[in-house]
Short mmCIF file of C-alpha atoms in Angstrom, two decimals:
data_model
loop_
_atom_site.label_atom_id
_atom_site.label_comp_id
_atom_site.label_asym_id
_atom_site.label_seq_id
_atom_site.Cartn_x
_atom_site.Cartn_y
_atom_site.Cartn_z
CA MET A 7 0.00 0.01 0.01
CA THR A 8 1.17 3.53 -0.68
CA SER A 9 1.90 6.01 2.08
CA PRO A 10 0.43 9.50 2.51
CA LEU A 11 1.89 12.39 0.56
CA LEU A 12 1.21 14.89 3.33
CA SER A 13 0.42 14.33 7.02
CA VAL A 14 -0.96 16.85 9.46
CA ARG A 15 -0.76 15.98 13.15
CA ASP A 16 -2.48 17.79 15.97
CA LEU A 17 -2.15 21.13 14.24
CA THR A 18 -3.31 24.24 16.07
CA LYS A 19 -3.08 27.83 14.93
CA ARG A 20 -3.94 30.68 17.30
CA TYR A 21 -4.16 34.35 16.48
CA GLY A 22 -3.54 35.71 19.95
CA ASP A 23 -6.48 34.46 21.98
CA ARG A 24 -8.51 33.60 18.94
CA ILE A 25 -8.40 30.09 17.51
CA GLY A 26 -7.77 29.68 13.78
CA CYS A 27 -7.87 25.92 13.80
CA LYS A 28 -7.47 23.45 16.65
CA ALA A 29 -6.06 19.92 16.99
CA VAL A 30 -6.41 18.97 13.32
CA SER A 31 -4.97 15.71 12.07
CA LEU A 32 -5.35 14.44 8.53
CA ASP A 33 -3.56 12.69 5.67
CA VAL A 34 -3.53 13.49 2.00
CA TRP A 35 -2.88 10.53 -0.28
CA PRO A 36 -1.31 10.57 -3.75
CA GLY A 37 -3.82 11.29 -6.49
CA GLU A 38 -6.80 12.09 -4.26
CA VAL A 39 -8.88 15.23 -4.04
CA LEU A 40 -9.67 16.23 -0.45
CA ALA A 41 -12.23 18.98 0.11
CA ILE A 42 -12.24 21.13 3.27
CA VAL A 43 -15.66 22.69 3.73
CA GLY A 44 -17.27 24.95 6.27
CA GLU A 45 -18.59 28.49 6.53
CA SER A 46 -16.43 31.60 6.58
CA GLY A 47 -14.53 31.77 9.82
CA SER A 48 -14.56 27.97 10.30
CA GLY A 49 -10.76 27.85 9.97
CA LYS A 50 -10.52 26.10 6.62
CA THR A 51 -8.27 28.67 4.95
CA THR A 52 -6.09 28.91 8.07
CA LEU A 53 -5.63 25.13 7.92
CA LEU A 54 -4.84 25.25 4.21
CA ASN A 55 -2.27 28.00 4.70
CA CYS A 56 -0.61 26.06 7.56
CA MET A 57 -0.47 22.95 5.36
CA ALA A 58 1.08 24.93 2.53
CA THR A 59 3.67 26.56 4.86
CA ARG A 60 2.18 29.98 4.18
CA LEU A 61 1.41 30.25 7.90
CA GLU A 62 3.36 28.94 10.83
CA PRO A 63 1.34 26.67 13.10
CA THR A 64 1.25 27.45 16.83
CA SER A 65 1.70 23.76 17.56
CA GLY A 66 1.57 20.43 15.79
CA SER A 67 3.30 19.31 12.62
CA VAL A 68 2.95 19.05 8.84
CA SER A 69 5.16 16.56 7.01
CA TYR A 70 5.53 15.88 3.32
CA ARG A 71 6.92 12.97 1.36
CA MET A 72 9.63 14.49 -0.85
CA ARG A 73 10.36 13.20 -4.34
CA ASP A 74 13.17 11.04 -2.94
CA GLY A 75 10.56 9.25 -0.80
CA ALA A 76 11.70 10.69 2.52
CA MET A 77 9.01 12.11 4.87
CA ARG A 78 10.15 15.56 6.02
CA ASP A 79 8.74 17.77 8.73
CA LEU A 80 8.11 20.97 6.83
CA ALA A 81 9.14 23.12 9.81
CA SER A 82 12.63 21.68 9.43
CA LEU A 83 13.04 22.81 5.82
CA GLY A 84 15.33 25.71 5.12
CA GLU A 85 13.88 28.72 3.32
CA ALA A 86 15.52 27.78 0.00
CA GLU A 87 14.20 24.21 0.19
CA ARG A 88 10.74 25.43 1.07
CA ARG A 89 10.68 27.87 -1.86
CA LEU A 90 11.87 25.21 -4.27
CA LEU A 91 9.14 22.84 -3.08
CA MET A 92 6.47 25.52 -3.52
CA ARG A 93 7.69 26.42 -6.97
CA THR A 94 8.08 22.91 -8.32
CA ASP A 95 6.33 20.04 -6.51
CA TRP A 96 3.42 22.11 -5.22
CA GLY A 97 0.90 24.48 -6.64
CA PHE A 98 -1.27 27.02 -4.88
CA VAL A 99 -4.37 28.34 -6.65
CA HIS A 100 -5.70 31.48 -4.97
CA GLN A 101 -9.31 32.64 -4.97
CA HIS A 102 -8.18 35.96 -6.40
CA ALA A 103 -6.07 35.36 -9.50
CA ALA A 104 -4.23 38.60 -8.85
CA ASP A 105 -2.69 36.97 -5.76
CA GLY A 106 -1.33 34.06 -7.79
CA LEU A 107 -0.38 35.75 -11.06
CA ARG A 108 1.98 38.50 -12.03
CA MET A 109 -0.56 40.87 -13.51
CA ARG A 110 1.92 43.06 -15.42
CA VAL A 111 3.78 40.41 -17.37
CA SER A 112 2.37 38.44 -20.33
CA ALA A 113 0.32 35.28 -20.02
CA GLY A 114 3.17 33.34 -21.62
CA ALA A 115 5.64 34.70 -19.10
CA ASN A 116 3.35 33.83 -16.21
CA VAL A 117 3.51 30.21 -17.26
CA GLY A 118 7.14 30.27 -18.39
CA GLU A 119 8.36 31.75 -15.10
CA ARG A 120 7.56 28.57 -13.22
CA LEU A 121 9.38 26.52 -15.86
CA MET A 122 12.50 28.66 -15.45
CA ALA A 123 12.31 27.99 -11.71
CA VAL A 124 12.85 24.32 -12.43
CA GLY A 125 15.85 25.04 -14.63
CA GLU A 126 14.38 25.32 -18.13
CA ARG A 127 16.45 27.88 -20.08
CA HIS A 128 15.64 27.34 -23.76
CA TYR A 129 13.39 30.24 -24.80
CA GLY A 130 11.74 28.42 -27.70
CA GLN A 131 10.90 25.39 -25.55
CA ILE A 132 9.52 27.57 -22.75
CA ARG A 133 7.27 29.35 -25.23
CA ASP A 134 6.13 26.09 -26.80
CA THR A 135 5.27 24.63 -23.40
CA ALA A 136 3.48 27.81 -22.42
CA LEU A 137 1.48 27.70 -25.63
CA ASP A 138 0.60 24.08 -25.02
CA TRP A 139 -0.61 24.91 -21.52
CA LEU A 140 -2.63 27.91 -22.61
CA GLY A 141 -4.38 25.50 -25.00
CA ARG A 142 -5.03 23.01 -22.24
CA VAL A 143 -6.74 25.66 -20.16
CA GLU A 144 -8.65 26.91 -23.24
CA ILE A 145 -6.92 30.22 -23.72
CA ALA A 146 -6.44 31.14 -27.38
CA ALA A 147 -2.82 31.05 -28.61
CA ASP A 148 -3.03 34.65 -29.83
CA ARG A 149 -3.45 35.83 -26.22
CA ILE A 150 0.03 34.60 -25.19
CA ASP A 151 1.57 38.07 -25.22
CA ASP A 152 -1.37 39.78 -23.49
CA ARG A 153 -1.15 40.62 -19.80
CA PRO A 154 -3.68 39.08 -17.39
CA VAL A 155 -5.00 42.55 -16.52
CA ALA A 156 -6.69 42.36 -19.90
CA PHE A 157 -8.30 38.95 -19.12
CA SER A 158 -11.76 38.19 -17.74
CA GLY A 159 -12.09 36.63 -14.29
CA GLY A 160 -12.55 33.11 -15.66
CA MET A 161 -9.58 33.43 -18.01
CA ARG A 162 -7.34 34.73 -15.21
CA GLN A 163 -8.29 31.74 -13.09
CA ARG A 164 -7.53 29.34 -15.97
CA LEU A 165 -4.18 31.04 -16.48
CA GLN A 166 -3.42 30.67 -12.76
CA ILE A 167 -4.12 26.95 -13.09
CA ALA A 168 -1.78 26.66 -16.08
CA ARG A 169 0.94 28.51 -14.20
CA ASN A 170 0.59 26.10 -11.30
CA LEU A 171 0.42 22.86 -13.28
CA VAL A 172 3.16 23.49 -15.83
CA THR A 173 5.85 22.05 -13.54
CA ALA A 174 3.84 18.83 -13.08
CA PRO A 175 3.45 19.23 -9.30
CA ARG A 176 2.29 16.31 -7.16
CA LEU A 177 0.17 18.38 -4.78
CA VAL A 178 -1.94 21.45 -5.45
CA PHE A 179 -3.66 23.59 -2.83
CA MET A 180 -6.76 25.48 -3.93
CA ASP A 181 -8.50 28.19 -1.95
CA GLU A 182 -12.05 28.74 -3.26
CA PRO A 183 -10.86 28.57 -6.89
CA THR A 184 -14.37 29.18 -8.27
CA GLY A 185 -15.42 31.81 -5.72
CA GLY A 186 -16.83 34.98 -7.19
CA LEU A 187 -17.19 33.65 -10.74
CA ASP A 188 -20.42 33.55 -12.77
CA VAL A 189 -22.13 30.14 -12.67
CA SER A 190 -21.42 29.34 -16.35
CA VAL A 191 -17.78 30.36 -15.96
CA GLN A 192 -17.64 28.30 -12.80
CA ALA A 193 -18.93 25.17 -14.55
CA ARG A 194 -16.27 25.48 -17.26
CA LEU A 195 -13.53 25.94 -14.68
CA LEU A 196 -14.70 23.02 -12.59
CA ASP A 197 -14.78 20.76 -15.61
CA LEU A 198 -11.29 21.85 -16.52
CA ILE A 199 -9.95 21.23 -13.02
CA ARG A 200 -11.69 17.84 -12.88
CA THR A 201 -10.17 16.77 -16.19
CA LEU A 202 -6.63 18.00 -15.50
CA VAL A 203 -6.57 16.51 -12.03
CA ALA A 204 -7.62 13.11 -13.37
CA GLU A 205 -5.21 13.19 -16.32
CA MET A 206 -2.21 14.22 -14.23
CA GLY A 207 -3.09 12.09 -11.18
CA LEU A 208 -2.71 15.16 -8.95
CA ALA A 209 -3.37 15.26 -5.24
CA VAL A 210 -5.48 18.31 -4.43
CA VAL A 211 -6.55 19.93 -1.18
CA ILE A 212 -9.38 22.27 -2.03
CA VAL A 213 -11.05 24.71 0.36
CA THR A 214 -14.59 25.58 -0.59
CA HIS A 215 -17.81 26.66 1.05
CA ASP A 216 -19.71 25.31 -1.98
CA LEU A 217 -20.85 21.74 -1.35
CA ALA A 218 -21.67 21.26 -5.03
CA VAL A 219 -18.02 22.00 -5.88
CA ALA A 220 -16.89 19.53 -3.20
CA ARG A 221 -19.21 16.85 -4.59
CA LEU A 222 -18.04 17.30 -8.13
CA LEU A 223 -14.30 17.33 -7.49
CA SER A 224 -13.45 15.48 -4.28
CA GLN A 225 -13.44 11.86 -3.16
CA ARG A 226 -13.02 12.69 0.53
CA MET A 227 -14.24 15.57 2.61
CA ILE A 228 -13.49 17.31 5.90
CA VAL A 229 -16.11 19.51 7.56
CA MET A 230 -14.88 22.29 9.85
CA GLN A 231 -16.71 24.41 12.39
CA ARG A 232 -15.12 26.90 14.79
CA GLY A 233 -11.64 25.72 13.94
CA ARG A 234 -12.26 22.05 14.54
CA VAL A 235 -12.83 19.11 12.27
CA ILE A 236 -16.33 17.88 13.12
CA GLU A 237 -16.87 15.26 10.41
CA THR A 238 -14.81 13.41 7.79
CA GLY A 239 -15.51 10.71 5.27
CA LEU A 240 -16.27 9.84 1.68
CA THR A 241 -17.68 12.94 0.00
CA ASP A 242 -20.93 11.29 -1.06
CA ARG A 243 -21.39 9.69 2.38
CA VAL A 244 -20.92 13.01 4.20
CA LEU A 245 -23.33 14.79 1.84
CA ASP A 246 -26.00 12.07 1.59
CA ASP A 247 -25.91 10.87 5.20
CA PRO A 248 -24.42 13.70 7.30
CA GLN A 249 -23.97 12.71 10.96
CA HIS A 250 -23.08 15.93 12.75
CA ALA A 251 -25.73 18.57 13.46
CA TYR A 252 -23.67 21.27 11.71
CA THR A 253 -23.09 19.13 8.60
CA GLN A 254 -26.83 18.42 8.48
CA LEU A 255 -27.47 22.14 8.62
CA LEU A 256 -25.01 22.81 5.79
CA VAL A 257 -26.50 20.09 3.58
CA ALA A 258 -30.08 21.18 4.38
CA SER A 259 -29.21 24.75 3.37
CA ILE A 260 -28.51 23.98 -0.28
CA PRO A 261 -31.33 23.71 -2.81
CA GLU A 262 -32.04 20.23 -4.16
CA SER A 263 -30.26 19.56 -7.43
CA MET B 180 -19.65 -24.56 -1.43
CA THR B 181 -19.81 -21.17 -3.11
CA VAL B 182 -18.59 -18.28 -1.01
CA PRO B 183 -20.91 -15.26 -1.23
CA LEU B 184 -19.51 -12.16 -2.89
CA LEU B 185 -21.69 -10.05 -0.63
CA SER B 186 -22.75 -10.92 2.90
CA VAL B 187 -24.89 -8.57 4.98
CA ARG B 188 -24.76 -9.59 8.66
CA GLY B 189 -26.83 -8.04 11.41
CA VAL B 190 -26.78 -4.56 9.88
CA ARG B 191 -28.49 -1.69 11.69
CA LYS B 192 -29.29 1.80 10.48
CA SER B 193 -31.02 4.79 12.02
CA PHE B 194 -31.08 8.49 11.31
CA THR B 195 -30.76 11.22 13.91
CA MET B 196 -32.33 14.47 12.68
CA HIS B 197 -30.45 17.12 14.57
CA LEU B 198 -32.43 19.89 12.88
CA ARG B 199 -35.69 18.32 14.12
CA GLY B 200 -34.83 18.38 17.78
CA GLY B 201 -32.71 15.23 17.57
CA VAL B 202 -35.54 12.92 16.45
CA HIS B 203 -34.16 9.39 16.19
CA LEU B 204 -35.50 7.33 13.26
CA PRO B 205 -34.59 3.65 13.32
CA VAL B 206 -34.83 2.25 9.78
CA VAL B 207 -33.11 -1.13 9.52
CA ASP B 208 -32.53 -3.65 12.25
CA ASP B 209 -30.56 -6.90 11.96
CA ALA B 210 -30.61 -7.18 8.19
CA ARG B 211 -28.95 -10.36 7.08
CA PHE B 212 -28.66 -12.05 3.67
CA ASP B 213 -26.04 -13.24 1.16
CA VAL B 214 -25.64 -12.74 -2.53
CA LEU B 215 -23.77 -15.37 -4.51
CA SER B 216 -22.06 -15.16 -7.85
CA GLY B 217 -24.63 -15.32 -10.68
CA GLU B 218 -27.54 -14.52 -8.41
CA CYS B 219 -29.94 -11.57 -8.58
CA VAL B 220 -31.30 -10.87 -5.13
CA VAL B 221 -34.18 -8.43 -5.12
CA LEU B 222 -35.02 -6.39 -2.04
CA GLY B 223 -38.79 -6.55 -1.59
CA GLY B 224 -41.37 -4.92 0.67
CA PRO B 225 -43.47 -1.76 0.72
CA SER B 226 -41.89 1.62 0.23
CA GLY B 227 -40.32 3.22 3.30
CA VAL B 228 -39.30 -0.13 4.66
CA GLY B 229 -35.57 0.51 4.18
CA LYS B 230 -34.74 -1.04 0.81
CA SER B 231 -32.82 1.98 -0.50
CA SER B 232 -31.06 2.43 2.83
CA ILE B 233 -29.75 -1.12 2.63
CA LEU B 234 -28.59 -0.63 -0.96
CA ARG B 235 -26.87 2.65 -0.05
CA MET B 236 -25.13 1.09 2.94
CA VAL B 237 -23.82 -1.69 0.69
CA TYR B 238 -22.31 0.98 -1.54
CA GLY B 239 -20.79 2.89 1.40
CA ASN B 240 -23.02 5.85 0.65
CA TYR B 241 -24.81 5.61 4.03
CA ALA B 242 -23.07 5.14 7.33
CA VAL B 243 -23.73 1.82 9.10
CA ASP B 244 -24.64 1.83 12.82
CA GLY B 245 -23.82 -1.80 13.49
CA GLY B 246 -23.21 -5.22 11.97
CA ALA B 247 -20.96 -6.15 9.03
CA ILE B 248 -21.14 -5.92 5.25
CA LEU B 249 -18.59 -8.30 3.84
CA VAL B 250 -17.64 -7.78 0.24
CA ARG B 251 -15.31 -10.17 -1.50
CA HIS B 252 -13.60 -9.73 -4.80
CA PRO B 253 -13.54 -13.15 -6.55
CA ASP B 254 -9.70 -12.99 -6.76
CA ALA B 255 -9.23 -11.97 -3.12
CA SER B 256 -8.87 -14.52 -0.33
CA GLU B 257 -10.39 -12.32 2.37
CA PRO B 258 -13.51 -10.14 2.27
CA VAL B 259 -13.50 -6.46 3.27
CA ASP B 260 -15.98 -5.25 5.91
CA LEU B 261 -17.49 -2.23 4.25
CA ALA B 262 -19.34 -1.24 7.46
CA SER B 263 -16.07 -0.42 9.23
CA ALA B 264 -13.72 0.27 6.28
CA GLU B 265 -11.76 3.50 5.89
CA PRO B 266 -12.93 5.82 3.10
CA ARG B 267 -9.92 4.90 0.98
CA ALA B 268 -10.76 1.19 1.22
CA ILE B 269 -14.33 1.94 0.10
CA ILE B 270 -13.02 3.96 -2.85
CA GLU B 271 -10.86 0.96 -3.81
CA LEU B 272 -13.83 -1.44 -3.40
CA ARG B 273 -15.90 0.78 -5.69
CA ARG B 274 -13.13 0.72 -8.25
CA SER B 275 -12.48 -3.01 -8.15
CA THR B 276 -15.59 -4.77 -6.88
CA ILE B 277 -18.88 -2.86 -6.42
CA GLY B 278 -20.73 -1.12 -9.22
CA TYR B 279 -23.85 0.94 -8.67
CA VAL B 280 -26.63 2.19 -10.88
CA SER B 281 -28.48 4.92 -9.02
CA GLN B 282 -32.04 5.91 -9.79
CA PHE B 283 -31.01 9.31 -11.07
CA LEU B 284 -28.02 10.43 -13.09
CA ARG B 285 -26.01 13.15 -11.45
CA ALA B 286 -25.05 14.97 -14.59
CA ILE B 287 -21.63 16.57 -14.82
CA PRO B 288 -21.77 19.92 -16.65
CA ARG B 289 -20.27 19.97 -20.16
CA VAL B 290 -19.45 16.28 -20.39
CA ALA B 291 -21.02 14.46 -23.37
CA ALA B 292 -23.21 11.40 -22.79
CA LEU B 293 -20.70 9.14 -24.56
CA ASP B 294 -17.90 10.29 -22.25
CA VAL B 295 -20.10 9.96 -19.14
CA VAL B 296 -20.53 6.31 -20.08
CA ALA B 297 -16.92 5.72 -21.10
CA ALA B 298 -15.44 7.36 -17.97
CA PRO B 299 -15.38 4.25 -15.70
CA LEU B 300 -13.36 2.35 -18.30
CA ILE B 301 -10.94 5.21 -18.86
CA GLU B 302 -10.42 5.45 -15.10
CA ARG B 303 -9.45 1.79 -15.23
CA GLY B 304 -6.81 2.50 -17.84
CA ARG B 305 -8.67 1.49 -21.04
CA PRO B 306 -7.57 3.61 -24.02
CA MET B 307 -9.99 6.42 -24.81
CA ALA B 308 -10.98 5.10 -28.27
CA ALA B 309 -11.75 1.57 -27.05
CA ALA B 310 -13.71 2.91 -24.07
CA ARG B 311 -15.79 5.13 -26.35
CA ASP B 312 -16.47 2.22 -28.73
CA GLU B 313 -17.79 0.17 -25.85
CA ALA B 314 -19.86 3.14 -24.62
CA ARG B 315 -21.33 3.60 -28.08
CA ARG B 316 -22.20 -0.11 -28.30
CA LEU B 317 -24.10 0.07 -25.01
CA LEU B 318 -25.96 3.27 -25.86
CA VAL B 319 -27.00 1.79 -29.23
CA GLN B 320 -28.16 -1.35 -27.44
CA LEU B 321 -30.24 0.85 -25.14
CA ASN B 322 -31.74 2.70 -28.12
CA LEU B 323 -30.49 6.15 -27.17
CA PRO B 324 -30.71 8.32 -30.32
CA GLU B 325 -27.23 8.76 -31.79
CA THR B 326 -27.75 12.49 -32.08
CA LEU B 327 -27.60 12.65 -28.26
CA PHE B 328 -24.26 10.86 -27.85
CA GLY B 329 -22.23 14.06 -28.15
CA LEU B 330 -24.45 16.14 -25.86
CA PRO B 331 -24.26 16.56 -22.06
CA PRO B 332 -27.22 14.67 -20.49
CA ALA B 333 -28.37 17.62 -18.36
CA THR B 334 -31.18 18.41 -20.82
CA PHE B 335 -32.18 14.79 -21.58
CA SER B 336 -35.56 13.34 -20.60
CA GLY B 337 -35.82 11.11 -17.52
CA GLY B 338 -35.76 7.89 -19.58
CA GLU B 339 -32.79 9.08 -21.66
CA LYS B 340 -30.81 9.99 -18.53
CA GLN B 341 -31.61 6.67 -17.00
CA ARG B 342 -30.31 4.80 -20.05
CA VAL B 343 -27.07 6.81 -19.90
CA ASN B 344 -26.85 5.88 -16.23
CA ILE B 345 -27.44 2.21 -16.93
CA ALA B 346 -24.84 2.16 -19.72
CA ARG B 347 -22.32 3.79 -17.33
CA GLY B 348 -23.07 1.23 -14.65
CA PHE B 349 -22.95 -1.77 -16.97
CA ILE B 350 -19.82 -0.86 -18.93
CA THR B 351 -17.44 -2.26 -16.30
CA ASP B 352 -17.22 -5.86 -15.12
CA HIS B 353 -17.64 -5.28 -11.40
CA PRO B 354 -18.23 -8.65 -9.67
CA VAL B 355 -20.98 -7.08 -7.51
CA LEU B 356 -23.58 -4.79 -9.06
CA LEU B 357 -26.21 -2.76 -7.17
CA LEU B 358 -29.28 -1.62 -9.05
CA ASP B 359 -31.69 0.99 -7.63
CA GLU B 360 -34.82 0.81 -9.79
CA PRO B 361 -32.89 0.94 -13.07
CA THR B 362 -36.06 0.62 -15.19
CA ALA B 363 -38.33 3.08 -13.38
CA SER B 364 -38.53 5.67 -16.21
CA LEU B 365 -38.25 3.28 -19.16
CA ASP B 366 -40.87 2.15 -21.69
CA ALA B 367 -41.72 -1.57 -22.06
CA TYR B 368 -39.32 -2.07 -24.95
CA ASN B 369 -36.29 -0.66 -23.15
CA ARG B 370 -37.24 -2.43 -19.93
CA ASP B 371 -36.89 -5.61 -21.91
CA VAL B 372 -33.48 -4.57 -23.19
CA VAL B 373 -32.29 -3.86 -19.63
CA SER B 374 -33.69 -7.18 -18.40
CA GLY B 375 -31.65 -8.90 -21.10
CA MET B 376 -28.52 -6.95 -20.05
CA ILE B 377 -29.08 -8.05 -16.43
CA GLU B 378 -29.39 -11.69 -17.54
CA ASP B 379 -26.11 -11.37 -19.48
CA LYS B 380 -24.37 -10.09 -16.33
CA LEU B 381 -25.77 -12.99 -14.28
CA ALA B 382 -24.56 -15.51 -16.91
CA LYS B 383 -21.06 -14.03 -16.46
CA GLY B 384 -21.27 -14.63 -12.69
CA THR B 385 -21.99 -11.11 -11.48
CA ALA B 386 -23.71 -10.96 -8.08
CA ILE B 387 -26.59 -8.50 -8.36
CA LEU B 388 -28.54 -6.84 -5.55
CA GLY B 389 -31.40 -4.68 -6.68
CA ILE B 390 -34.67 -2.86 -6.08
CA PHE B 391 -37.28 -3.32 -8.82
CA HIS B 392 -40.80 -2.03 -8.38
CA ASP B 393 -41.61 -3.14 -11.92
CA GLU B 394 -43.18 -6.57 -11.55
CA VAL B 395 -42.45 -7.74 -15.09
CA VAL B 396 -38.77 -7.04 -14.74
CA ARG B 397 -38.64 -8.45 -11.22
CA GLU B 398 -40.30 -11.71 -12.27
CA ARG B 399 -37.88 -12.08 -15.10
CA VAL B 400 -34.53 -11.35 -13.42
CA ALA B 401 -34.95 -12.15 -9.70
CA THR B 402 -33.43 -15.41 -8.56
CA ARG B 403 -34.58 -14.69 -4.97
CA ILE B 404 -36.54 -12.04 -3.13
CA VAL B 405 -35.49 -10.87 0.30
CA ASP B 406 -38.41 -9.31 2.18
CA VAL B 407 -36.98 -6.26 3.88
CA SER B 408 -40.05 -5.93 6.15
CA ALA B 409 -38.42 -8.64 8.22
CA PHE B 410 -35.54 -6.23 9.01
CA SER B 411 -37.62 -3.13 9.39
CA ALA B 412 -36.82 -1.32 12.60
CA ARG B 413 -40.40 0.02 12.56
CA ARG B 414 -42.04 -3.39 12.62
CA ALA B 415 -42.29 -3.35 16.42
CA ALA B 416 -43.39 0.26 16.57
#
């Protein structure tokens, strides 16, 4: 049997007296999509940021299985190692594309920059790969020299995904990737994410407050309330037979579809 | 002696409705039956008696309060207890052993009917073209108009969606197949087609557990009927 790609043990994050998330333990397995759901303020983004080393936990640990197979406590990584990991083996898709893209350089450069971080130097090859990736996220080739400031919200989000996936990461964190988009744009983006994740065999940890997004993309789900994990399980089991009062409330609050 | 592929042993299920003041609804109590290879066991009894709950527990879609649900892949020496298995083990069981045809198709936006049907084979590593050929063969067999193959099923009629759903559930060779009223929205002709497809599965040794309200279909495919009233938690109430 395989071993987990990422393990969180007893992780707590406090902001002064306030609790971000408390005593969370979980594993992420290779190739699976894990959804973290809950309302705003439930601690899901705090947890995601701690997992992705964007926040330092108050206590507890996050470890990751590096490409050489060794499980490393992420707190023990040096800054250079951590940056390399984030630029190559990981992706992070932000809710606001402006947080994940460089808005004043071209679409092609946004994708190419990550390739250069893994050592690619040949300009022609970088451009070819960038073109290929723009195609895979359904951005027309003639937009390669345009800057993302000129893109629509859906296009920016697709570009952010291309930028993250071009280095063939093994783990991608997503924070409300479809938040704030029109429904039709959302459906297209979800379909794209679903297809790419399956094709590349990516592991994904996705934070969403949208249970329909969780159902469509994830195999397993974690429900958070007030910083704690209150229910976990197979996504369809949690949604079709929720056990906890708060999960029942969440499920009962969405219209039948 | 044939070893059952599916063995339900003393299974209990109740619902606690926290939003309704914690009302406790017992549904199934001490359900027990086996399904052997090549057998079609039909869950019988009036509606509300817990047939769907049993089927959903066997798929891991509903939590189980007590008892065991042993599922055995024909090539495995030991069964897996689905009632206590970790989510990852259930995902693996669904990939390797248990197929499920639900009553309603949960349509995925933008995906064409042909690809909805071919997806389970592609997930199992079958090349795209071969998987699509097989999907086409099934949809033709189920008389879905060819003009619909390239369209997402969201706008299809109930009967069309159900045929897409059946094709998707039948395209794999899962040793255990669960059917939740697969013929409910079909006309007599297509009900016949589906009955024939079920018989083909049985001839290949698939163990089938199903709910069929349609008497004609039930008479034709059922090898045994298990009366769920006997396990109903409400029988004493």
